[in-house]
Short mmCIF file of C-alpha atoms in Angstrom, two decimals:
data_model
loop_
_atom_site.label_atom_id
_atom_site.label_comp_id
_atom_site.label_asym_id
_atom_site.label_seq_id
_atom_site.Cartn_x
_atom_site.Cartn_y
_atom_site.Cartn_z
CA MET A 2 146.81 -21.85 161.72
CA ALA A 3 148.83 -23.57 164.42
CA SER A 4 151.39 -21.61 166.42
CA GLY A 5 155.05 -21.73 165.35
CA ASN A 6 156.01 -24.27 167.97
CA GLU A 7 152.98 -26.48 167.29
CA GLU A 8 153.65 -26.29 163.56
CA LEU A 9 157.23 -27.38 164.08
CA ARG A 10 156.15 -30.31 166.26
CA GLY A 11 153.48 -31.32 163.80
CA ARG A 12 155.96 -31.51 160.95
CA THR A 13 158.44 -33.59 162.92
CA PRO A 14 158.41 -37.29 161.94
CA GLN A 15 157.67 -39.53 164.89
CA PRO A 16 159.73 -42.73 164.57
CA ALA A 17 158.72 -45.47 166.93
CA LEU A 18 161.87 -45.04 169.01
CA ALA A 19 160.27 -44.27 172.33
CA SER A 20 157.74 -47.08 172.11
CA GLN A 21 160.52 -49.61 171.61
CA ARG A 22 162.64 -48.55 174.59
CA ALA A 23 163.20 -50.26 177.94
CA GLY A 24 160.89 -53.21 178.58
CA GLU A 25 159.29 -53.18 175.15
CA ARG A 26 162.72 -53.55 173.63
CA VAL A 27 163.01 -56.94 175.30
CA GLN A 28 159.70 -58.06 173.79
CA SER A 29 160.83 -57.07 170.31
CA THR A 30 163.88 -59.32 170.53
CA GLY A 31 161.91 -62.47 169.89
CA HIS A 32 160.28 -61.05 166.77
CA GLN A 33 163.09 -59.11 165.14
CA GLY A 34 166.20 -60.77 166.51
CA ARG A 35 169.37 -59.22 167.80
CA LEU A 36 169.26 -56.34 165.28
CA ALA A 37 166.09 -55.02 166.89
CA GLN A 38 167.63 -55.45 170.33
CA TRP A 39 170.61 -53.26 169.55
CA PHE A 40 168.95 -50.92 167.02
CA PRO A 41 165.34 -50.59 168.17
CA LEU A 42 164.16 -48.06 165.60
CA GLY A 43 162.16 -49.87 162.91
CA ALA A 44 163.34 -49.92 159.28
CA LYS A 45 160.26 -48.06 158.05
CA GLU A 46 160.54 -45.33 160.67
CA GLY A 47 164.29 -45.03 160.09
CA PHE A 48 163.78 -44.62 156.35
CA SER A 49 161.12 -41.99 157.03
CA GLN A 50 163.47 -39.97 159.22
CA TRP A 51 166.32 -40.22 156.71
CA TRP A 52 164.03 -39.17 153.85
CA ALA A 53 162.56 -36.24 155.80
CA GLY A 54 166.03 -34.85 156.45
CA GLN A 55 165.16 -32.71 159.44
CA SER A 56 167.43 -29.69 159.72
CA PRO A 57 169.70 -29.28 162.76
CA ALA A 58 168.05 -25.90 163.39
CA ALA A 59 164.62 -27.50 163.65
CA THR A 60 165.73 -30.38 165.87
CA GLU A 61 167.69 -28.07 168.18
CA HIS A 62 164.62 -25.84 168.39
CA ARG A 63 162.51 -28.83 169.35
CA VAL A 64 164.89 -29.87 172.17
CA LEU A 65 165.15 -26.36 173.57
CA SER A 66 161.35 -26.09 173.61
CA PHE A 67 161.45 -28.37 176.69
CA ILE A 68 163.21 -25.65 178.70
CA PRO A 69 160.74 -24.60 181.44
CA HIS A 70 159.06 -21.22 180.87
CA LEU A 71 160.48 -21.05 177.32
CA GLN A 72 157.86 -22.63 175.08
CA GLN A 73 159.09 -20.78 171.97
CA PRO A 74 162.92 -20.67 172.10
CA PRO A 75 164.83 -18.38 169.76
CA THR A 76 166.58 -20.34 167.01
CA HIS A 77 168.72 -18.70 164.35
CA LEU A 78 168.56 -20.46 161.01
CA GLN A 79 172.22 -20.73 160.02
CA THR A 80 173.89 -24.13 160.36
CA GLY A 81 177.52 -24.84 159.60
CA SER A 82 176.69 -27.57 157.11
CA ALA A 83 173.80 -29.81 156.24
CA PRO A 84 173.76 -33.04 154.24
CA VAL A 85 172.23 -33.28 150.82
CA THR A 86 169.08 -35.40 150.95
CA ALA A 87 166.73 -36.81 148.38
CA ALA A 88 163.85 -34.74 149.69
CA ASN A 89 163.36 -31.27 151.05
CA SER A 90 163.48 -30.85 154.81
CA ALA A 91 160.18 -31.67 156.49
CA ALA A 92 160.72 -28.78 158.91
CA ASP A 93 159.08 -25.52 157.89
CA LEU A 94 161.80 -23.07 158.82
CA ASP A 95 159.39 -20.17 158.30
CA VAL A 96 158.00 -20.93 161.76
CA LEU A 97 161.40 -20.10 163.30
CA PRO A 98 162.86 -16.62 163.78
CA LYS A 99 163.90 -15.17 160.40
CA HIS A 100 167.00 -13.32 161.59
CA ASP A 101 170.45 -14.63 162.48
CA GLU A 102 170.11 -13.05 165.89
CA GLU A 103 166.79 -13.23 167.72
CA HIS A 104 165.85 -12.52 171.31
CA VAL A 105 162.99 -14.00 173.27
CA THR A 106 162.23 -12.23 176.53
CA THR A 107 160.13 -13.87 179.22
CA ASN A 108 158.43 -11.73 181.84
CA THR A 109 157.40 -12.22 185.45
CA ILE A 110 153.94 -13.38 184.36
CA ASN A 111 154.96 -16.31 182.15
CA ASP A 112 158.28 -16.86 183.91
CA PRO A 113 158.29 -16.92 187.73
CA TYR A 114 162.09 -16.45 187.71
CA GLY A 115 162.06 -13.77 185.03
CA PRO A 116 162.32 -11.51 183.31
CA ARG A 117 165.04 -13.24 181.28
CA ARG A 118 166.36 -12.71 177.76
CA TRP A 119 167.17 -15.79 175.66
CA ASN A 120 169.28 -15.50 172.55
CA SER A 121 170.43 -17.73 169.68
CA GLU A 122 173.20 -16.56 167.37
CA MET A 123 175.99 -17.69 165.07
CA VAL A 124 179.16 -15.84 166.13
CA GLU A 125 181.47 -15.29 163.16
CA LEU A 126 185.20 -15.78 163.69
CA SER A 127 188.15 -14.86 161.51
CA GLY A 128 189.16 -17.04 158.59
CA LYS A 129 187.09 -18.99 156.15
CA ASP A 130 184.02 -20.88 157.34
CA ARG A 131 184.68 -20.39 161.08
CA ALA A 132 181.75 -19.56 163.35
CA LEU A 133 180.38 -20.86 166.66
CA ASN A 134 176.75 -21.59 167.39
CA GLU A 135 175.81 -19.84 170.64
CA PHE A 136 172.79 -20.03 172.95
CA SER A 137 172.62 -17.66 175.91
CA VAL A 138 170.34 -16.43 178.67
CA GLU A 139 170.65 -13.42 180.96
CA ARG A 140 168.52 -11.70 183.55
CA VAL A 141 166.84 -8.49 182.42
CA GLY A 142 167.42 -5.43 184.58
CA GLU A 143 170.53 -6.82 186.30
CA GLU A 144 174.13 -6.00 185.58
CA VAL A 145 176.07 -8.97 184.25
CA GLU A 146 178.85 -9.48 186.77
CA ASP A 147 179.85 -13.05 185.91
CA ASN A 148 179.70 -15.32 182.87
CA LEU A 149 179.34 -19.10 182.70
CA VAL A 150 180.42 -20.82 179.48
CA MET A 151 179.34 -24.43 178.85
CA LEU A 152 181.13 -26.80 176.44
CA HIS A 153 179.65 -30.14 175.35
CA GLY A 154 181.42 -33.43 174.68
CA TYR A 155 182.61 -35.19 171.53
CA GLY A 156 180.18 -35.00 168.62
CA ALA A 157 177.38 -33.57 170.76
CA GLY A 158 175.78 -30.12 170.84
CA LEU A 159 174.60 -27.40 173.19
CA GLY A 160 171.04 -28.75 173.11
CA PHE A 161 172.11 -31.54 175.47
CA PHE A 162 172.20 -28.95 178.28
CA TYR A 163 168.47 -28.21 177.93
CA ARG A 164 167.75 -29.34 181.51
CA ASN A 165 170.34 -26.96 182.96
CA PHE A 166 169.76 -23.58 181.30
CA GLU A 167 166.67 -22.56 183.25
CA ALA A 168 167.99 -23.45 186.71
CA LEU A 169 171.46 -21.97 186.19
CA SER A 170 170.09 -18.72 184.79
CA ARG A 171 168.26 -18.07 188.07
CA ALA A 172 171.58 -17.01 189.61
CA PRO A 173 171.59 -13.20 190.07
CA GLY A 174 174.22 -11.32 188.10
CA TRP A 175 175.13 -14.23 185.82
CA LYS A 176 174.89 -14.65 182.06
CA VAL A 177 174.94 -18.26 180.83
CA PHE A 178 176.44 -19.18 177.45
CA ALA A 179 176.47 -22.57 175.73
CA LEU A 180 178.60 -23.08 172.63
CA ASP A 181 178.85 -25.72 169.96
CA LEU A 182 182.54 -26.53 169.51
CA LEU A 183 184.02 -25.58 166.16
CA GLY A 184 183.21 -28.34 163.68
CA MET A 185 180.47 -29.88 165.85
CA GLY A 186 176.79 -29.30 166.54
CA ARG A 187 175.52 -26.40 164.45
CA SER A 188 178.82 -24.54 164.35
CA THR A 189 180.54 -24.30 160.99
CA ARG A 190 182.47 -27.33 159.81
CA PRO A 191 185.68 -26.26 158.09
CA PRO A 192 187.99 -29.02 156.83
CA PHE A 193 190.12 -30.37 159.67
CA LYS A 194 193.79 -30.67 158.73
CA ILE A 195 196.94 -31.24 160.77
CA HIS A 196 200.15 -29.72 159.42
CA ALA A 197 202.60 -30.71 162.18
CA LYS A 198 204.88 -33.69 161.55
CA ASP A 199 205.91 -34.63 165.08
CA ARG A 200 203.66 -36.32 167.65
CA GLU A 201 203.59 -33.46 170.18
CA GLY A 202 202.99 -30.91 167.46
CA LYS A 203 200.01 -32.84 166.15
CA ILE A 204 198.43 -33.03 169.62
CA THR A 205 198.99 -29.32 170.20
CA GLU A 206 197.52 -28.43 166.81
CA ALA A 207 194.44 -30.55 167.46
CA GLU A 208 193.87 -28.90 170.85
CA ASN A 209 194.42 -25.43 169.40
CA TRP A 210 191.76 -26.01 166.75
CA PHE A 211 189.14 -25.82 169.49
CA ILE A 212 190.63 -23.58 172.15
CA ASP A 213 191.82 -20.85 169.78
CA ALA A 214 188.24 -20.58 168.52
CA LEU A 215 187.01 -20.30 172.11
CA GLU A 216 189.52 -17.55 172.86
CA GLU A 217 188.55 -15.61 169.75
CA TRP A 218 184.89 -15.95 170.74
CA ARG A 219 185.76 -14.53 174.19
CA ILE A 220 187.49 -11.56 172.58
CA LYS A 221 184.54 -10.87 170.29
CA ARG A 222 182.15 -11.02 173.22
CA GLY A 223 184.35 -8.65 175.25
CA ILE A 224 184.44 -11.00 178.26
CA GLU A 225 187.37 -10.39 180.59
CA LYS A 226 187.00 -13.45 182.85
CA PHE A 227 184.53 -16.29 183.05
CA THR A 228 183.72 -19.61 184.67
CA LEU A 229 184.24 -22.52 182.27
CA LEU A 230 182.29 -25.78 182.42
CA GLY A 231 183.34 -28.60 180.11
CA HIS A 232 181.86 -32.08 179.77
CA SER A 233 183.93 -35.08 178.62
CA LEU A 234 186.03 -33.90 175.65
CA GLY A 235 184.86 -30.38 176.51
CA GLY A 236 186.45 -30.88 179.93
CA TYR A 237 189.75 -31.94 178.37
CA LEU A 238 189.69 -28.86 176.14
CA ALA A 239 188.76 -26.63 179.09
CA VAL A 240 191.99 -27.67 180.84
CA ALA A 241 193.98 -27.05 177.64
CA TYR A 242 192.37 -23.60 177.39
CA ALA A 243 193.20 -22.76 181.01
CA LEU A 244 196.86 -23.66 180.42
CA LYS A 245 197.27 -21.79 177.12
CA TYR A 246 195.22 -18.70 178.00
CA PRO A 247 195.93 -17.97 181.68
CA GLY A 248 194.21 -15.18 183.55
CA ARG A 249 190.84 -15.66 181.82
CA LEU A 250 189.12 -18.05 184.20
CA ASN A 251 187.81 -17.53 187.71
CA LYS A 252 186.76 -21.19 188.09
CA LEU A 253 187.16 -24.41 186.09
CA ILE A 254 184.44 -27.07 186.33
CA LEU A 255 185.11 -30.45 184.70
CA ALA A 256 182.10 -32.73 184.30
CA SER A 257 183.32 -36.31 183.79
CA PRO A 258 186.36 -35.05 181.86
CA VAL A 259 188.09 -37.35 179.44
CA GLY A 260 191.84 -37.76 179.34
CA ILE A 261 192.96 -37.34 182.95
CA PRO A 262 194.34 -40.81 183.80
CA GLU A 263 197.54 -42.00 182.21
CA ASP A 264 197.47 -45.31 180.39
CA PRO A 265 200.51 -47.10 178.92
CA TYR A 266 198.49 -48.16 175.89
CA ALA A 267 197.51 -44.62 174.91
CA VAL A 268 200.84 -43.87 173.23
CA SER A 269 201.60 -47.28 171.73
CA GLU A 270 200.43 -49.10 168.66
CA SER A 271 198.60 -51.67 170.75
CA LEU A 272 194.86 -51.09 170.90
CA PRO A 273 192.69 -52.14 173.83
CA ASP A 274 190.29 -54.98 173.37
CA PRO A 275 186.89 -53.37 172.72
CA ASP A 276 185.36 -55.63 175.39
CA THR A 277 187.67 -54.18 178.05
CA SER A 278 187.52 -50.55 176.95
CA PRO A 279 185.68 -48.40 179.49
CA MET A 280 184.22 -46.36 176.64
CA ALA A 281 182.14 -49.37 175.65
CA SER A 282 179.86 -48.55 178.56
CA GLU A 283 178.81 -45.37 176.78
CA PHE A 284 177.09 -47.51 174.15
CA THR A 285 175.86 -50.41 176.28
CA GLN A 286 174.74 -48.87 179.58
CA ASP A 287 171.03 -48.22 179.91
CA ALA A 288 170.58 -44.89 181.69
CA SER A 289 167.27 -45.98 183.22
CA SER A 290 169.03 -48.81 185.09
CA PHE A 291 171.34 -46.68 187.20
CA ARG A 292 168.62 -44.08 187.66
CA ASN A 293 166.57 -46.83 189.30
CA GLY A 294 169.05 -47.88 191.93
CA VAL A 295 171.72 -50.03 190.32
CA GLN A 296 174.71 -50.53 192.62
CA PRO A 297 177.04 -47.54 192.22
CA THR A 298 180.33 -48.21 190.45
CA THR A 299 182.15 -44.92 190.93
CA SER A 300 181.62 -44.11 194.59
CA SER A 301 179.84 -45.65 197.54
CA SER A 302 179.30 -42.30 199.20
CA ASN A 303 176.08 -40.32 198.88
CA SER A 304 177.64 -37.01 199.82
CA ASN A 305 178.22 -34.34 197.21
CA ARG A 306 181.89 -33.89 198.02
CA ASN A 307 183.70 -37.12 198.70
CA PRO A 308 187.09 -37.73 200.27
CA ALA A 309 189.42 -39.66 198.03
CA PRO A 310 189.77 -43.37 198.82
CA ALA A 311 193.19 -44.33 200.11
CA SER A 312 194.00 -46.12 196.87
CA SER A 313 192.89 -43.34 194.56
CA THR A 314 196.04 -41.28 194.52
CA THR A 315 197.27 -43.10 191.46
CA THR A 316 195.41 -44.06 188.34
CA SER A 317 194.18 -47.57 187.91
CA SER A 318 196.01 -48.22 184.65
CA THR A 319 199.01 -49.83 186.35
CA SER A 320 196.88 -52.61 187.82
CA ARG A 321 195.21 -53.62 184.56
CA PRO A 322 196.34 -56.83 182.89
CA PRO A 323 197.87 -56.67 179.41
CA ARG A 324 195.29 -56.11 176.70
CA ARG A 325 194.97 -58.16 173.58
CA GLN A 326 195.82 -56.63 170.25
CA ILE A 327 193.15 -56.41 167.59
CA PRO A 328 193.69 -56.42 163.81
CA LYS A 329 196.25 -54.03 162.35
CA TRP A 330 193.68 -52.64 159.92
CA VAL A 331 191.77 -51.17 162.86
CA THR A 332 194.96 -49.48 164.01
CA TYR A 333 195.49 -48.17 160.49
CA LEU A 334 191.99 -46.72 160.21
CA TRP A 335 192.27 -45.01 163.60
CA GLU A 336 195.75 -43.59 163.09
CA SER A 337 195.06 -42.55 159.50
CA ASN A 338 191.84 -40.74 160.42
CA LEU A 339 190.00 -42.39 157.55
CA VAL A 340 186.83 -42.88 159.56
CA SER A 341 185.06 -41.48 162.60
CA PRO A 342 182.08 -42.88 164.52
CA PHE A 343 179.87 -40.52 162.55
CA SER A 344 181.23 -41.64 159.18
CA PHE A 345 179.17 -44.81 159.54
CA VAL A 346 176.03 -42.75 160.16
CA ARG A 347 176.63 -40.77 156.97
CA TRP A 348 177.59 -43.80 154.90
CA SER A 349 174.67 -45.92 156.05
CA GLY A 350 172.01 -43.78 154.35
CA PRO A 351 168.49 -44.91 155.34
CA PHE A 352 169.98 -47.17 158.02
CA GLY A 353 171.56 -44.15 159.76
CA PRO A 354 168.64 -43.38 162.10
CA ARG A 355 168.62 -47.03 163.20
CA LEU A 356 172.33 -46.92 163.98
CA VAL A 357 171.85 -43.79 166.08
CA SER A 358 168.90 -45.36 167.88
CA GLY A 359 171.24 -48.02 169.25
CA TRP A 360 172.85 -45.27 171.35
CA THR A 361 169.95 -42.90 171.95
CA SER A 362 167.53 -45.63 173.07
CA ARG A 363 169.87 -46.50 175.95
CA ARG A 364 171.36 -43.08 176.65
CA PHE A 365 167.96 -41.36 177.00
CA SER A 366 165.94 -44.31 178.35
CA HIS A 367 165.34 -42.56 181.68
CA LEU A 368 163.72 -39.51 180.09
CA PRO A 369 160.06 -38.93 179.18
CA GLU A 370 159.32 -40.38 175.76
CA GLU A 371 158.73 -37.04 174.07
CA GLU A 372 162.07 -35.65 175.26
CA ALA A 373 163.93 -38.85 174.36
CA GLN A 374 162.45 -38.71 170.87
CA ALA A 375 163.49 -35.07 170.43
CA LEU A 376 167.04 -35.87 171.55
CA HIS A 377 167.22 -38.80 169.15
CA ASP A 378 166.14 -36.56 166.24
CA TYR A 379 168.60 -33.87 167.32
CA SER A 380 171.46 -36.37 167.64
CA TYR A 381 170.85 -37.86 164.21
CA SER A 382 170.57 -34.44 162.55
CA ILE A 383 173.99 -33.30 163.85
CA PHE A 384 175.70 -36.69 163.58
CA ARG A 385 174.99 -36.86 159.85
CA GLN A 386 176.52 -33.50 158.99
CA ARG A 387 179.80 -33.10 157.13
CA GLY A 388 182.83 -34.42 159.00
CA SER A 389 185.12 -31.78 160.49
CA SER A 390 186.67 -31.59 163.95
CA GLU A 391 185.44 -35.10 164.78
CA TYR A 392 188.69 -36.20 163.10
CA ALA A 393 190.67 -34.51 165.87
CA LEU A 394 189.77 -37.34 168.25
CA SER A 395 192.52 -39.72 167.16
CA TYR A 396 195.16 -37.02 167.68
CA ILE A 397 193.98 -36.31 171.23
CA LEU A 398 192.81 -39.73 172.44
CA ALA A 399 193.80 -43.33 171.89
CA PRO A 400 191.04 -45.95 171.72
CA GLY A 401 189.57 -46.52 175.16
CA ALA A 402 189.37 -42.77 175.91
CA PHE A 403 192.91 -42.43 177.27
CA ALA A 404 194.71 -39.23 176.31
CA ARG A 405 197.88 -39.26 174.27
CA ARG A 406 198.98 -36.30 176.42
CA PRO A 407 197.30 -37.12 179.74
CA LEU A 408 195.98 -34.24 181.81
CA ILE A 409 197.35 -35.82 184.98
CA ARG A 410 200.80 -34.75 183.77
CA ARG A 411 199.86 -31.07 183.54
CA ILE A 412 196.65 -30.29 185.41
CA GLU A 413 198.57 -28.97 188.43
CA GLY A 414 199.62 -26.05 186.19
CA VAL A 415 196.04 -24.76 185.96
CA GLY A 416 195.95 -21.36 187.66
CA ARG A 417 199.77 -21.23 188.01
CA GLN A 418 200.78 -19.85 184.60
CA GLU A 419 202.42 -16.60 183.63
CA VAL A 420 199.78 -14.23 182.28
CA ARG A 421 200.91 -13.30 178.78
CA GLU A 422 199.21 -11.29 176.09
CA HIS A 423 198.56 -13.01 172.78
CA GLY A 424 198.36 -11.26 169.43
CA ALA A 425 195.97 -8.33 169.37
CA GLY A 426 192.53 -9.32 168.14
CA MET A 427 193.59 -12.92 167.58
CA PRO A 428 194.45 -15.74 169.98
CA ASP A 429 198.00 -16.21 168.65
CA ALA A 430 200.43 -13.86 166.94
CA PRO A 431 201.93 -15.13 163.65
CA GLU A 432 205.17 -17.07 163.78
CA GLY A 433 208.26 -14.93 164.05
CA THR A 434 206.51 -12.11 165.93
CA THR A 435 206.44 -11.35 169.60
CA SER A 436 203.20 -11.85 171.47
CA GLN A 437 203.85 -8.78 173.62
CA PRO A 438 204.46 -5.14 172.71
CA GLN A 439 208.21 -4.48 172.49
CA SER A 440 208.03 -1.88 175.24
CA GLN A 441 206.75 -4.54 177.62
CA SER A 442 209.13 -7.32 176.60
CA GLN A 443 211.41 -6.67 179.56
CA ILE A 444 208.61 -6.54 182.11
CA GLN A 445 208.34 -9.60 184.30
CA PRO A 446 204.90 -11.09 183.55
CA ALA A 447 202.44 -11.55 186.37
CA ARG A 448 201.60 -15.06 187.47
CA GLU A 449 198.19 -16.46 188.30
CA SER A 450 197.43 -16.98 191.98
CA GLY A 451 195.44 -20.18 191.51
CA ILE A 452 191.87 -20.90 190.45
CA PRO A 453 189.42 -23.41 191.98
CA VAL A 454 188.94 -26.64 190.01
CA VAL A 455 185.85 -28.83 190.47
CA LEU A 456 185.77 -32.38 189.07
CA MET A 457 182.33 -34.03 188.79
CA TYR A 458 181.66 -37.71 188.18
CA GLY A 459 178.53 -39.83 188.12
CA GLU A 460 178.37 -42.65 190.64
CA ASN A 461 177.91 -45.02 187.67
CA ASP A 462 180.39 -43.20 185.45
CA TRP A 463 182.52 -45.19 183.02
CA MET A 464 185.11 -42.42 183.31
CA ASP A 465 187.69 -43.37 185.96
CA VAL A 466 187.06 -41.27 189.08
CA ALA A 467 190.47 -42.34 190.42
CA GLY A 468 191.93 -39.95 187.86
CA GLY A 469 189.86 -37.16 189.39
CA TYR A 470 191.13 -37.89 192.88
CA ALA A 471 194.70 -38.07 191.58
CA ALA A 472 194.23 -34.69 189.87
CA GLU A 473 192.80 -33.21 193.08
CA GLU A 474 195.85 -34.38 195.02
CA LYS A 475 198.33 -33.04 192.44
CA ILE A 476 196.64 -29.63 192.41
CA LYS A 477 196.73 -29.41 196.21
CA ARG A 478 200.37 -30.53 196.37
CA GLU A 479 201.30 -27.90 193.82
CA LYS A 480 199.53 -25.24 195.88
CA GLU A 481 201.52 -26.18 198.96
CA ARG A 482 204.74 -26.10 196.97
CA VAL A 483 203.99 -22.67 195.51
CA LEU A 484 202.96 -21.22 198.88
CA ALA A 485 205.89 -22.64 200.82
CA GLY A 486 207.56 -19.76 202.63
CA LYS A 487 204.90 -17.25 201.57
CA THR A 488 203.30 -14.75 203.95
CA ALA A 489 199.87 -15.19 205.49
CA GLU A 490 198.50 -12.49 203.20
CA GLU A 491 199.85 -14.25 200.10
CA ARG A 492 198.32 -17.53 201.25
CA LYS A 493 194.97 -15.83 201.81
CA ARG A 494 195.08 -14.27 198.35
CA ASP A 495 195.69 -17.62 196.64
CA GLN A 496 192.52 -19.05 195.04
CA GLY A 497 193.87 -22.48 194.09
CA ASP A 498 191.79 -25.43 195.22
CA ALA A 499 190.41 -28.72 193.93
CA THR A 500 187.33 -30.76 194.82
CA VAL A 501 185.82 -34.01 193.55
CA VAL A 502 182.01 -34.15 193.45
CA ILE A 503 179.93 -37.29 192.90
CA ILE A 504 176.52 -36.94 191.22
CA ARG A 505 174.14 -39.64 192.45
CA LYS A 506 172.26 -41.94 190.09
CA ALA A 507 174.23 -40.59 187.14
CA GLY A 508 176.49 -42.05 184.50
CA HIS A 509 178.89 -40.21 182.23
CA HIS A 510 176.35 -37.52 181.27
CA VAL A 511 176.07 -36.11 184.79
CA TYR A 512 174.29 -32.92 183.65
CA LEU A 513 171.43 -34.97 182.20
CA ASP A 514 171.34 -38.19 184.25
CA GLY A 515 171.48 -36.38 187.60
CA TRP A 516 170.38 -32.96 186.45
CA GLU A 517 168.66 -31.96 189.72
CA GLN A 518 171.76 -32.46 191.86
CA PHE A 519 174.02 -31.22 189.07
CA ASN A 520 172.10 -27.92 188.94
CA ARG A 521 172.25 -27.52 192.72
CA VAL A 522 175.99 -28.13 192.76
CA MET A 523 176.51 -25.72 189.89
CA LEU A 524 174.51 -22.95 191.59
CA GLU A 525 176.56 -23.40 194.75
CA GLU A 526 179.79 -23.19 192.73
CA MET A 527 178.50 -20.02 191.08
CA ARG A 528 177.73 -18.52 194.49
CA ASP A 529 181.25 -19.48 195.54
CA VAL A 530 182.65 -17.41 192.65
CA LYS A 531 180.88 -14.35 194.02
CA ARG A 532 182.05 -15.07 197.56
CA ARG A 533 185.63 -15.29 196.38
CA ASP A 534 185.23 -12.02 194.51
CA GLY A 535 183.84 -10.35 197.62
CA ARG A 536 180.44 -9.76 196.04
CA ALA A 537 178.33 -12.21 198.02
#
């Protein structure tokens, strides 16, 4: 009988996605028309994948099997929700670990950087149907001194970090966690509802949906402080977390974060023309093109840390010409939250895998075919699950990826908040109660003394790096304001700082497009945490 991993691979349908990528996609255009150009997965293969109904657990397992030195990753079986299909899943889940929590330990023989312990677990939270999917790795025989927590972007999952786990877990004294955001990936998918009536209340409630779950996870894990890495929407939420729950972070790393620049259209009823929206590049850019030397669009410098251009201190929104309005029904659908990008995948039935292939064939075109295929299967399996927190997007962002409450207005507050205690055992105390014990209510709360913030962008990123430079400047100006008139010792004790880093030959997904440089930068930032703590 084949091994568990081989059995899982053997049962995985193999749509002809990889064979129709890149150059072969051009050849198919003449035979199948524009549909094949934009959605390269064939109708037969797409129907086969839809009918097979691969489980998110199996597809995540397959992606994580590409982690070096971890041929048989641990994969717990619980998934927040799974769609009803006409056929049973083609994945034999008996080949996966049979317990909700399962460790795999590599040793120094099969793992040159081991021994390391890898773990997959669903972490239950309070309330109904609330749990976070967690993947972690730690070094055996070493005390865990620092923790790195990784948050993915909108609609994605922790499996997208598969090229980062091994390298980052080489750092001595660190434990690495990756989480699926509540309502995404394999985390549970409770119904998403907004109860607030005013605009600001709705935005706050949407942010809290995610960051309160993260804080409760931290409490359950007994982690006092950690380094937080967030990509795209995860970066936006990481800033929101840092502002609401001060004193918990020792460094904030934002990988191509969404929502920093301010745009006048983000709070109005006017929608940007889809042809001028920067987010369109996420669906049209071919990752293999900028990996093969396309002229950089974000930065002309090849250094890791780049000085801000003279014109970058303000966002570029003020120089854009007026955008055309598009039909009111589009505005209605967006504002009413009647659809999400993944609604079309669920509604399209057998055509769903083909729709997803329009994105995955371009997004993963620079990867080996086997890995690209695994990521396509993984993406489709989580995209088609029951809708949940995906509906938070319209409360946080306006079309075009501009925030309704831009981070540029508040990012200078990161690391400068009063450190307050929230309700015991829960992120927030109920309304009408104090969040601090009565005996401490008269005590002046301590204030954070700054934390370092790192902003990463790809040199071909569709996210506006000018927003990153503007954020860097605001953070540094705020530090000078806070430290004005302070003693030399107080200045030395302050940890506030900001740096913009450009990842070469990378687009929006810097951790995957430029994973080698990304991992090197991350390891250096992790070493910097230890230096700042005096434990170098």
